[in-house]
mmCIF file with all atom_site columns, C-alpha atoms in Angstrom:
data_model
loop_
_atom_site.group_PDB
_atom_site.id
_atom_site.type_symbol
_atom_site.label_atom_id
_atom_site.label_alt_id
_atom_site.label_comp_id
_atom_site.label_asym_id
_atom_site.label_entity_id
_atom_site.label_seq_id
_atom_site.pdbx_PDB_ins_code
_atom_site.Cartn_x
_atom_site.Cartn_y
_atom_site.Cartn_z
_atom_site.occupancy
_atom_site.B_iso_or_equiv
_atom_site.pdbx_formal_charge
_atom_site.auth_seq_id
_atom_site.auth_comp_id
_atom_site.auth_asym_id
_atom_site.auth_atom_id
_atom_site.pdbx_PDB_model_num
ATOM 1   C CA . UNK A 1 1   ? 110.805 108.198 -143.904 1.00 67.00 ? 1   UNK A CA 1
ATOM 2   C CA . UNK A 1 2   ? 108.128 110.351 -142.754 1.00 71.00 ? 2   UNK A CA 1
ATOM 3   C CA . UNK A 1 3   ? 108.151 113.520 -143.662 1.00 68.00 ? 3   UNK A CA 1
ATOM 4   C CA . UNK A 1 4   ? 106.360 115.614 -141.567 1.00 73.00 ? 4   UNK A CA 1
ATOM 5   C CA . UNK A 1 5   ? 107.992 114.661 -138.400 1.00 73.00 ? 5   UNK A CA 1
ATOM 6   C CA . UNK A 1 6   ? 111.054 116.794 -137.347 1.00 75.00 ? 6   UNK A CA 1
ATOM 7   C CA . UNK A 1 7   ? 113.745 113.881 -136.569 1.00 80.00 ? 7   UNK A CA 1
ATOM 8   C CA . UNK A 1 8   ? 112.782 112.421 -140.845 1.00 82.00 ? 8   UNK A CA 1
ATOM 9   C CA . UNK A 1 9   ? 113.586 116.483 -142.054 1.00 81.00 ? 9   UNK A CA 1
ATOM 10  C CA . UNK A 1 10  ? 116.740 115.510 -139.359 1.00 84.00 ? 10  UNK A CA 1
ATOM 11  C CA . UNK A 1 11  ? 117.543 112.651 -141.677 1.00 85.00 ? 11  UNK A CA 1
ATOM 12  C CA . UNK A 1 12  ? 116.659 113.916 -145.168 1.00 85.00 ? 12  UNK A CA 1
ATOM 13  C CA . UNK A 1 13  ? 119.169 116.797 -143.841 1.00 87.00 ? 13  UNK A CA 1
ATOM 14  C CA . UNK A 1 14  ? 122.499 114.811 -142.915 1.00 90.00 ? 14  UNK A CA 1
ATOM 15  C CA . UNK A 1 15  ? 121.856 112.660 -145.691 1.00 91.00 ? 15  UNK A CA 1
ATOM 16  C CA . UNK A 1 16  ? 121.776 115.451 -147.990 1.00 91.00 ? 16  UNK A CA 1
ATOM 17  C CA . UNK A 1 17  ? 125.415 117.232 -146.499 1.00 92.00 ? 17  UNK A CA 1
ATOM 18  C CA . UNK A 1 18  ? 126.919 113.359 -146.563 1.00 93.00 ? 18  UNK A CA 1
ATOM 19  C CA . UNK A 1 19  ? 125.911 112.887 -150.208 1.00 92.00 ? 19  UNK A CA 1
ATOM 20  C CA . UNK A 1 20  ? 126.832 116.545 -151.062 1.00 90.00 ? 20  UNK A CA 1
ATOM 21  C CA . UNK A 1 21  ? 130.039 115.725 -148.443 1.00 91.00 ? 21  UNK A CA 1
ATOM 22  C CA . UNK A 1 22  ? 130.813 112.647 -150.498 1.00 92.00 ? 22  UNK A CA 1
ATOM 23  C CA . UNK A 1 23  ? 130.909 114.321 -154.478 1.00 89.00 ? 23  UNK A CA 1
ATOM 24  C CA . UNK A 1 24  ? 132.713 117.334 -152.895 1.00 89.00 ? 24  UNK A CA 1
ATOM 25  C CA . UNK A 1 25  ? 135.381 114.946 -151.777 1.00 91.00 ? 25  UNK A CA 1
ATOM 26  C CA . UNK A 1 26  ? 134.737 113.195 -155.450 1.00 91.00 ? 26  UNK A CA 1
ATOM 27  C CA . UNK A 1 27  ? 135.565 116.558 -157.258 1.00 89.00 ? 27  UNK A CA 1
ATOM 28  C CA . UNK A 1 28  ? 138.519 117.340 -155.764 1.00 90.00 ? 28  UNK A CA 1
ATOM 29  C CA . UNK A 1 29  ? 139.936 113.772 -156.255 1.00 91.00 ? 29  UNK A CA 1
ATOM 30  C CA . UNK A 1 30  ? 139.108 113.834 -160.281 1.00 89.00 ? 30  UNK A CA 1
ATOM 31  C CA . UNK A 1 31  ? 140.873 117.233 -160.376 1.00 87.00 ? 31  UNK A CA 1
ATOM 32  C CA . UNK A 1 32  ? 143.945 116.462 -158.552 1.00 90.00 ? 32  UNK A CA 1
ATOM 33  C CA . UNK A 1 33  ? 144.076 113.838 -161.078 1.00 90.00 ? 33  UNK A CA 1
ATOM 34  C CA . UNK A 1 34  ? 143.878 116.332 -163.775 1.00 88.00 ? 34  UNK A CA 1
ATOM 35  C CA . UNK A 1 35  ? 146.628 118.427 -162.623 1.00 88.00 ? 35  UNK A CA 1
ATOM 36  C CA . UNK A 1 36  ? 148.902 115.157 -162.116 1.00 91.00 ? 36  UNK A CA 1
ATOM 37  C CA . UNK A 1 37  ? 148.521 114.247 -165.965 1.00 89.00 ? 37  UNK A CA 1
ATOM 38  C CA . UNK A 1 38  ? 148.604 118.344 -166.803 1.00 86.00 ? 38  UNK A CA 1
ATOM 39  C CA . UNK A 1 39  ? 151.839 117.982 -164.627 1.00 87.00 ? 39  UNK A CA 1
ATOM 40  C CA . UNK A 1 40  ? 153.133 115.454 -167.042 1.00 88.00 ? 40  UNK A CA 1
ATOM 41  C CA . UNK A 1 41  ? 152.418 116.977 -170.006 1.00 83.00 ? 41  UNK A CA 1
ATOM 42  C CA . UNK A 1 42  ? 149.828 114.724 -170.968 1.00 86.00 ? 42  UNK A CA 1
ATOM 43  C CA . UNK A 1 43  ? 147.546 116.444 -173.371 1.00 84.00 ? 43  UNK A CA 1
ATOM 44  C CA . UNK A 1 44  ? 143.630 115.668 -174.728 1.00 83.00 ? 44  UNK A CA 1
ATOM 45  C CA . UNK A 1 45  ? 141.836 117.234 -177.045 1.00 82.00 ? 45  UNK A CA 1
ATOM 46  C CA . UNK A 1 46  ? 138.337 118.724 -178.179 1.00 83.00 ? 46  UNK A CA 1
ATOM 47  C CA . UNK A 1 47  ? 138.723 117.427 -182.240 1.00 81.00 ? 47  UNK A CA 1
ATOM 48  C CA . UNK A 1 48  ? 135.355 118.407 -182.391 1.00 82.00 ? 48  UNK A CA 1
ATOM 49  C CA . UNK A 1 49  ? 136.855 122.216 -182.103 1.00 82.00 ? 49  UNK A CA 1
ATOM 50  C CA . UNK A 1 50  ? 139.511 122.022 -183.415 1.00 87.00 ? 50  UNK A CA 1
ATOM 51  C CA . UNK A 1 51  ? 139.656 123.251 -187.167 1.00 90.00 ? 51  UNK A CA 1
ATOM 52  C CA . UNK A 1 52  ? 142.557 120.801 -189.302 1.00 90.00 ? 52  UNK A CA 1
ATOM 53  C CA . UNK A 1 53  ? 142.722 117.939 -186.583 1.00 91.00 ? 53  UNK A CA 1
ATOM 54  C CA . UNK A 1 54  ? 141.352 115.360 -186.129 1.00 91.00 ? 54  UNK A CA 1
ATOM 55  C CA . UNK A 1 55  ? 142.684 112.145 -183.906 1.00 90.00 ? 55  UNK A CA 1
ATOM 56  C CA . UNK A 1 56  ? 144.517 109.666 -185.734 1.00 88.00 ? 56  UNK A CA 1
ATOM 57  C CA . UNK A 1 57  ? 144.844 105.757 -185.017 1.00 89.00 ? 57  UNK A CA 1
ATOM 58  C CA . UNK A 1 58  ? 147.298 105.754 -182.926 1.00 87.00 ? 58  UNK A CA 1
ATOM 59  C CA . UNK A 1 59  ? 145.564 108.076 -181.148 1.00 84.00 ? 59  UNK A CA 1
ATOM 60  C CA . UNK A 1 60  ? 147.969 111.206 -181.334 1.00 85.00 ? 60  UNK A CA 1
ATOM 61  C CA . UNK A 1 61  ? 146.614 114.572 -183.080 1.00 89.00 ? 61  UNK A CA 1
ATOM 62  C CA . UNK A 1 62  ? 146.601 113.884 -187.740 1.00 92.00 ? 62  UNK A CA 1
ATOM 63  C CA . UNK A 1 63  ? 146.276 117.069 -189.791 1.00 92.00 ? 63  UNK A CA 1
ATOM 64  C CA . UNK A 1 64  ? 143.132 116.946 -192.275 1.00 91.00 ? 64  UNK A CA 1
ATOM 65  C CA . UNK A 1 65  ? 145.084 118.480 -195.385 1.00 91.00 ? 65  UNK A CA 1
ATOM 66  C CA . UNK A 1 66  ? 141.418 120.148 -196.444 1.00 91.00 ? 66  UNK A CA 1
ATOM 67  C CA . UNK A 1 67  ? 141.184 121.552 -193.759 1.00 90.00 ? 67  UNK A CA 1
ATOM 68  C CA . UNK A 1 68  ? 144.865 122.968 -193.292 1.00 92.00 ? 68  UNK A CA 1
ATOM 69  C CA . UNK A 1 69  ? 145.106 124.406 -195.348 1.00 92.00 ? 69  UNK A CA 1
ATOM 70  C CA . UNK A 1 70  ? 141.994 126.304 -194.550 1.00 92.00 ? 70  UNK A CA 1
ATOM 71  C CA . UNK A 1 71  ? 144.126 127.237 -191.366 1.00 93.00 ? 71  UNK A CA 1
ATOM 72  C CA . UNK A 1 72  ? 147.358 128.078 -192.958 1.00 94.00 ? 72  UNK A CA 1
ATOM 73  C CA . UNK A 1 73  ? 144.927 130.878 -195.468 1.00 94.00 ? 73  UNK A CA 1
ATOM 74  C CA . UNK A 1 74  ? 143.320 132.519 -192.585 1.00 94.00 ? 74  UNK A CA 1
ATOM 75  C CA . UNK A 1 75  ? 147.175 132.882 -191.505 1.00 95.00 ? 75  UNK A CA 1
ATOM 76  C CA . UNK A 1 76  ? 148.565 133.995 -194.265 1.00 95.00 ? 76  UNK A CA 1
ATOM 77  C CA . UNK A 1 77  ? 145.303 137.082 -195.355 1.00 95.00 ? 77  UNK A CA 1
ATOM 78  C CA . UNK A 1 78  ? 146.233 137.674 -191.697 1.00 95.00 ? 78  UNK A CA 1
ATOM 79  C CA . UNK A 1 79  ? 149.279 138.493 -191.688 1.00 95.00 ? 79  UNK A CA 1
ATOM 80  C CA . UNK A 1 80  ? 148.604 140.600 -195.045 1.00 94.00 ? 80  UNK A CA 1
ATOM 81  C CA . UNK A 1 81  ? 146.706 143.073 -193.289 1.00 92.00 ? 81  UNK A CA 1
ATOM 82  C CA . UNK A 1 82  ? 143.164 141.379 -193.875 1.00 93.00 ? 82  UNK A CA 1
ATOM 83  C CA . UNK A 1 83  ? 140.708 142.424 -191.354 1.00 93.00 ? 83  UNK A CA 1
ATOM 84  C CA . UNK A 1 84  ? 138.556 139.717 -188.446 1.00 93.00 ? 84  UNK A CA 1
ATOM 85  C CA . UNK A 1 85  ? 135.781 140.758 -190.747 1.00 92.00 ? 85  UNK A CA 1
ATOM 86  C CA . UNK A 1 86  ? 137.473 140.841 -194.761 1.00 93.00 ? 86  UNK A CA 1
ATOM 87  C CA . UNK A 1 87  ? 138.687 137.214 -193.719 1.00 93.00 ? 87  UNK A CA 1
ATOM 88  C CA . UNK A 1 88  ? 135.414 136.212 -193.384 1.00 91.00 ? 88  UNK A CA 1
ATOM 89  C CA . UNK A 1 89  ? 133.962 137.140 -196.258 1.00 91.00 ? 89  UNK A CA 1
ATOM 90  C CA . UNK A 1 90  ? 136.617 136.002 -198.046 1.00 91.00 ? 90  UNK A CA 1
ATOM 91  C CA . UNK A 1 91  ? 136.364 132.526 -196.580 1.00 90.00 ? 91  UNK A CA 1
ATOM 92  C CA . UNK A 1 92  ? 132.751 132.692 -197.270 1.00 87.00 ? 92  UNK A CA 1
ATOM 93  C CA . UNK A 1 93  ? 132.893 133.685 -200.221 1.00 86.00 ? 93  UNK A CA 1
ATOM 94  C CA . UNK A 1 94  ? 135.482 130.945 -201.580 1.00 82.00 ? 94  UNK A CA 1
ATOM 95  C CA . UNK A 1 95  ? 133.850 127.793 -199.862 1.00 74.00 ? 95  UNK A CA 1
ATOM 96  C CA . UNK A 1 96  ? 136.532 126.515 -198.352 1.00 74.00 ? 96  UNK A CA 1
ATOM 97  C CA . UNK A 1 97  ? 136.828 123.781 -195.744 1.00 66.00 ? 97  UNK A CA 1
ATOM 98  C CA . UNK A 1 98  ? 135.675 123.434 -192.244 1.00 66.00 ? 98  UNK A CA 1
ATOM 99  C CA . UNK A 1 99  ? 132.766 125.798 -191.467 1.00 70.00 ? 99  UNK A CA 1
ATOM 100 C CA . UNK A 1 100 ? 129.614 126.431 -193.226 1.00 70.00 ? 100 UNK A CA 1
ATOM 101 C CA . UNK A 1 101 ? 128.977 129.266 -191.133 1.00 78.00 ? 101 UNK A CA 1
ATOM 102 C CA . UNK A 1 102 ? 132.262 131.748 -190.441 1.00 87.00 ? 102 UNK A CA 1
ATOM 103 C CA . UNK A 1 103 ? 132.468 134.465 -187.670 1.00 88.00 ? 103 UNK A CA 1
ATOM 104 C CA . UNK A 1 104 ? 134.977 136.967 -186.715 1.00 91.00 ? 104 UNK A CA 1
ATOM 105 C CA . UNK A 1 105 ? 135.294 135.250 -183.228 1.00 92.00 ? 105 UNK A CA 1
ATOM 106 C CA . UNK A 1 106 ? 136.346 132.073 -184.088 1.00 91.00 ? 106 UNK A CA 1
ATOM 107 C CA . UNK A 1 107 ? 138.594 133.539 -186.494 1.00 92.00 ? 107 UNK A CA 1
ATOM 108 C CA . UNK A 1 108 ? 141.272 135.142 -183.693 1.00 94.00 ? 108 UNK A CA 1
ATOM 109 C CA . UNK A 1 109 ? 140.859 132.082 -181.754 1.00 93.00 ? 109 UNK A CA 1
ATOM 110 C CA . UNK A 1 110 ? 142.052 130.354 -184.425 1.00 93.00 ? 110 UNK A CA 1
ATOM 111 C CA . UNK A 1 111 ? 144.309 132.855 -185.410 1.00 95.00 ? 111 UNK A CA 1
ATOM 112 C CA . UNK A 1 112 ? 145.316 132.628 -181.050 1.00 94.00 ? 112 UNK A CA 1
ATOM 113 C CA . UNK A 1 113 ? 145.162 129.198 -181.033 1.00 93.00 ? 113 UNK A CA 1
ATOM 114 C CA . UNK A 1 114 ? 149.238 127.334 -180.029 1.00 94.00 ? 114 UNK A CA 1
ATOM 115 C CA . UNK A 1 115 ? 147.375 124.273 -181.449 1.00 93.00 ? 115 UNK A CA 1
ATOM 116 C CA . UNK A 1 116 ? 148.327 125.175 -184.697 1.00 95.00 ? 116 UNK A CA 1
ATOM 117 C CA . UNK A 1 117 ? 152.411 125.701 -184.286 1.00 95.00 ? 117 UNK A CA 1
ATOM 118 C CA . UNK A 1 118 ? 152.577 122.107 -182.585 1.00 92.00 ? 118 UNK A CA 1
ATOM 119 C CA . UNK A 1 119 ? 152.222 123.107 -178.709 1.00 92.00 ? 119 UNK A CA 1
ATOM 120 C CA . UNK A 1 120 ? 149.565 122.749 -175.745 1.00 91.00 ? 120 UNK A CA 1
ATOM 121 C CA . UNK A 1 121 ? 148.332 125.193 -173.495 1.00 91.00 ? 121 UNK A CA 1
ATOM 122 C CA . UNK A 1 122 ? 147.443 122.879 -170.352 1.00 91.00 ? 122 UNK A CA 1
ATOM 123 C CA . UNK A 1 123 ? 144.626 123.821 -167.901 1.00 88.00 ? 123 UNK A CA 1
ATOM 124 C CA . UNK A 1 124 ? 142.755 127.154 -169.608 1.00 90.00 ? 124 UNK A CA 1
ATOM 125 C CA . UNK A 1 125 ? 139.899 126.600 -168.114 1.00 87.00 ? 125 UNK A CA 1
ATOM 126 C CA . UNK A 1 126 ? 138.917 125.384 -164.911 1.00 88.00 ? 126 UNK A CA 1
ATOM 127 C CA . UNK A 1 127 ? 135.661 123.975 -163.070 1.00 86.00 ? 127 UNK A CA 1
ATOM 128 C CA . UNK A 1 128 ? 134.582 126.569 -159.991 1.00 84.00 ? 128 UNK A CA 1
ATOM 129 C CA . UNK A 1 129 ? 133.247 123.903 -158.428 1.00 81.00 ? 129 UNK A CA 1
ATOM 130 C CA . UNK A 1 130 ? 131.779 121.225 -157.850 1.00 81.00 ? 130 UNK A CA 1
ATOM 131 C CA . UNK A 1 131 ? 127.459 121.941 -157.285 1.00 82.00 ? 131 UNK A CA 1
ATOM 132 C CA . UNK A 1 132 ? 127.838 124.354 -160.469 1.00 84.00 ? 132 UNK A CA 1
ATOM 133 C CA . UNK A 1 133 ? 129.607 123.468 -162.542 1.00 85.00 ? 133 UNK A CA 1
ATOM 134 C CA . UNK A 1 134 ? 131.111 126.386 -163.786 1.00 91.00 ? 134 UNK A CA 1
ATOM 135 C CA . UNK A 1 135 ? 133.686 126.846 -166.387 1.00 90.00 ? 135 UNK A CA 1
ATOM 136 C CA . UNK A 1 136 ? 136.121 129.625 -165.864 1.00 92.00 ? 136 UNK A CA 1
ATOM 137 C CA . UNK A 1 137 ? 139.221 131.106 -168.305 1.00 92.00 ? 137 UNK A CA 1
ATOM 138 C CA . UNK A 1 138 ? 142.163 130.539 -165.907 1.00 92.00 ? 138 UNK A CA 1
ATOM 139 C CA . UNK A 1 139 ? 143.999 133.831 -165.637 1.00 92.00 ? 139 UNK A CA 1
ATOM 140 C CA . UNK A 1 140 ? 146.771 132.757 -162.858 1.00 90.00 ? 140 UNK A CA 1
ATOM 141 C CA . UNK A 1 141 ? 144.459 131.069 -160.608 1.00 92.00 ? 141 UNK A CA 1
ATOM 142 C CA . UNK A 1 142 ? 145.276 127.901 -160.902 1.00 90.00 ? 142 UNK A CA 1
ATOM 143 C CA . UNK A 1 143 ? 149.075 126.950 -163.042 1.00 90.00 ? 143 UNK A CA 1
ATOM 144 C CA . UNK A 1 144 ? 149.391 126.897 -166.811 1.00 91.00 ? 144 UNK A CA 1
ATOM 145 C CA . UNK A 1 145 ? 151.469 124.354 -168.320 1.00 91.00 ? 145 UNK A CA 1
ATOM 146 C CA . UNK A 1 146 ? 152.851 124.309 -171.335 1.00 90.00 ? 146 UNK A CA 1
ATOM 147 C CA . UNK A 1 147 ? 154.344 121.427 -174.000 1.00 90.00 ? 147 UNK A CA 1
ATOM 148 C CA . UNK A 1 148 ? 155.952 122.075 -177.143 1.00 91.00 ? 148 UNK A CA 1
ATOM 149 C CA . UNK A 1 149 ? 156.258 120.343 -180.089 1.00 90.00 ? 149 UNK A CA 1
ATOM 150 C CA . UNK A 1 150 ? 153.917 118.072 -178.598 1.00 90.00 ? 150 UNK A CA 1
ATOM 151 C CA . UNK A 1 151 ? 152.361 117.529 -182.050 1.00 91.00 ? 151 UNK A CA 1
ATOM 152 C CA . UNK A 1 152 ? 152.784 118.054 -186.085 1.00 92.00 ? 152 UNK A CA 1
ATOM 153 C CA . UNK A 1 153 ? 152.045 121.766 -186.749 1.00 94.00 ? 153 UNK A CA 1
ATOM 154 C CA . UNK A 1 154 ? 150.657 123.306 -189.104 1.00 95.00 ? 154 UNK A CA 1
ATOM 155 C CA . UNK A 1 155 ? 151.763 126.589 -188.820 1.00 95.00 ? 155 UNK A CA 1
ATOM 156 C CA . UNK A 1 156 ? 155.222 126.919 -188.545 1.00 94.00 ? 156 UNK A CA 1
ATOM 157 C CA . UNK A 1 157 ? 156.511 129.164 -185.879 1.00 94.00 ? 157 UNK A CA 1
ATOM 158 C CA . UNK A 1 158 ? 158.024 131.974 -187.561 1.00 95.00 ? 158 UNK A CA 1
ATOM 159 C CA . UNK A 1 159 ? 154.856 132.840 -188.965 1.00 95.00 ? 159 UNK A CA 1
ATOM 160 C CA . UNK A 1 160 ? 152.301 131.646 -185.967 1.00 95.00 ? 160 UNK A CA 1
ATOM 161 C CA . UNK A 1 161 ? 154.882 134.510 -184.135 1.00 95.00 ? 161 UNK A CA 1
ATOM 162 C CA . UNK A 1 162 ? 154.182 137.503 -186.222 1.00 95.00 ? 162 UNK A CA 1
ATOM 163 C CA . UNK A 1 163 ? 150.627 136.649 -185.330 1.00 94.00 ? 163 UNK A CA 1
ATOM 164 C CA . UNK A 1 164 ? 150.846 136.686 -182.476 1.00 94.00 ? 164 UNK A CA 1
ATOM 165 C CA . UNK A 1 165 ? 152.747 139.761 -182.773 1.00 95.00 ? 165 UNK A CA 1
ATOM 166 C CA . UNK A 1 166 ? 150.407 141.595 -185.514 1.00 94.00 ? 166 UNK A CA 1
ATOM 167 C CA . UNK A 1 167 ? 147.425 140.545 -183.069 1.00 93.00 ? 167 UNK A CA 1
ATOM 168 C CA . UNK A 1 168 ? 148.613 142.724 -180.110 1.00 93.00 ? 168 UNK A CA 1
ATOM 169 C CA . UNK A 1 169 ? 149.963 145.631 -181.693 1.00 92.00 ? 169 UNK A CA 1
ATOM 170 C CA . UNK A 1 170 ? 146.429 146.071 -183.776 1.00 89.00 ? 170 UNK A CA 1
ATOM 171 C CA . UNK A 1 171 ? 144.873 145.356 -179.923 1.00 89.00 ? 171 UNK A CA 1
ATOM 172 C CA . UNK A 1 172 ? 147.058 148.570 -178.783 1.00 87.00 ? 172 UNK A CA 1
ATOM 173 C CA . UNK A 1 173 ? 145.919 149.915 -181.587 1.00 77.00 ? 173 UNK A CA 1
ATOM 174 C CA . UNK A 1 174 ? 142.066 149.657 -179.335 1.00 68.00 ? 174 UNK A CA 1
#
């Protein structure tokens, strides 16, 4: 292809638009497949970001006892009135299993995560478009699917519900 001529430039632009259309088509097919899997209740875990669970031999989530104790401690301390900062200090000083360095947002996400009660909320995030691959939080733009009692819980449902109420109460004070 001689890029100095107008016809070659036109051909490059044409091939580029064909490639982009193909990429968008593949992206739509992938999104359709994910949506279908969500509707059927198929859950995929990100184990590297989930304290207390690992992938079991059967492919299902399996509880890691040492890390599960850390999760239970976080829930207990929160219900006992500890702030996120105080929970962070307790975890770092006691050398609990899980992370070496803790922060308030991590503790908050553990307290809000439905996976610790055995449920899985699907499609919390989605990819905005196939070109930028920007992932955004789903605030109702796409349907979300809740799969209850999917795996063994670390926290019982009553404790989880109490923590959610306390989180709401504390955030409403602000």
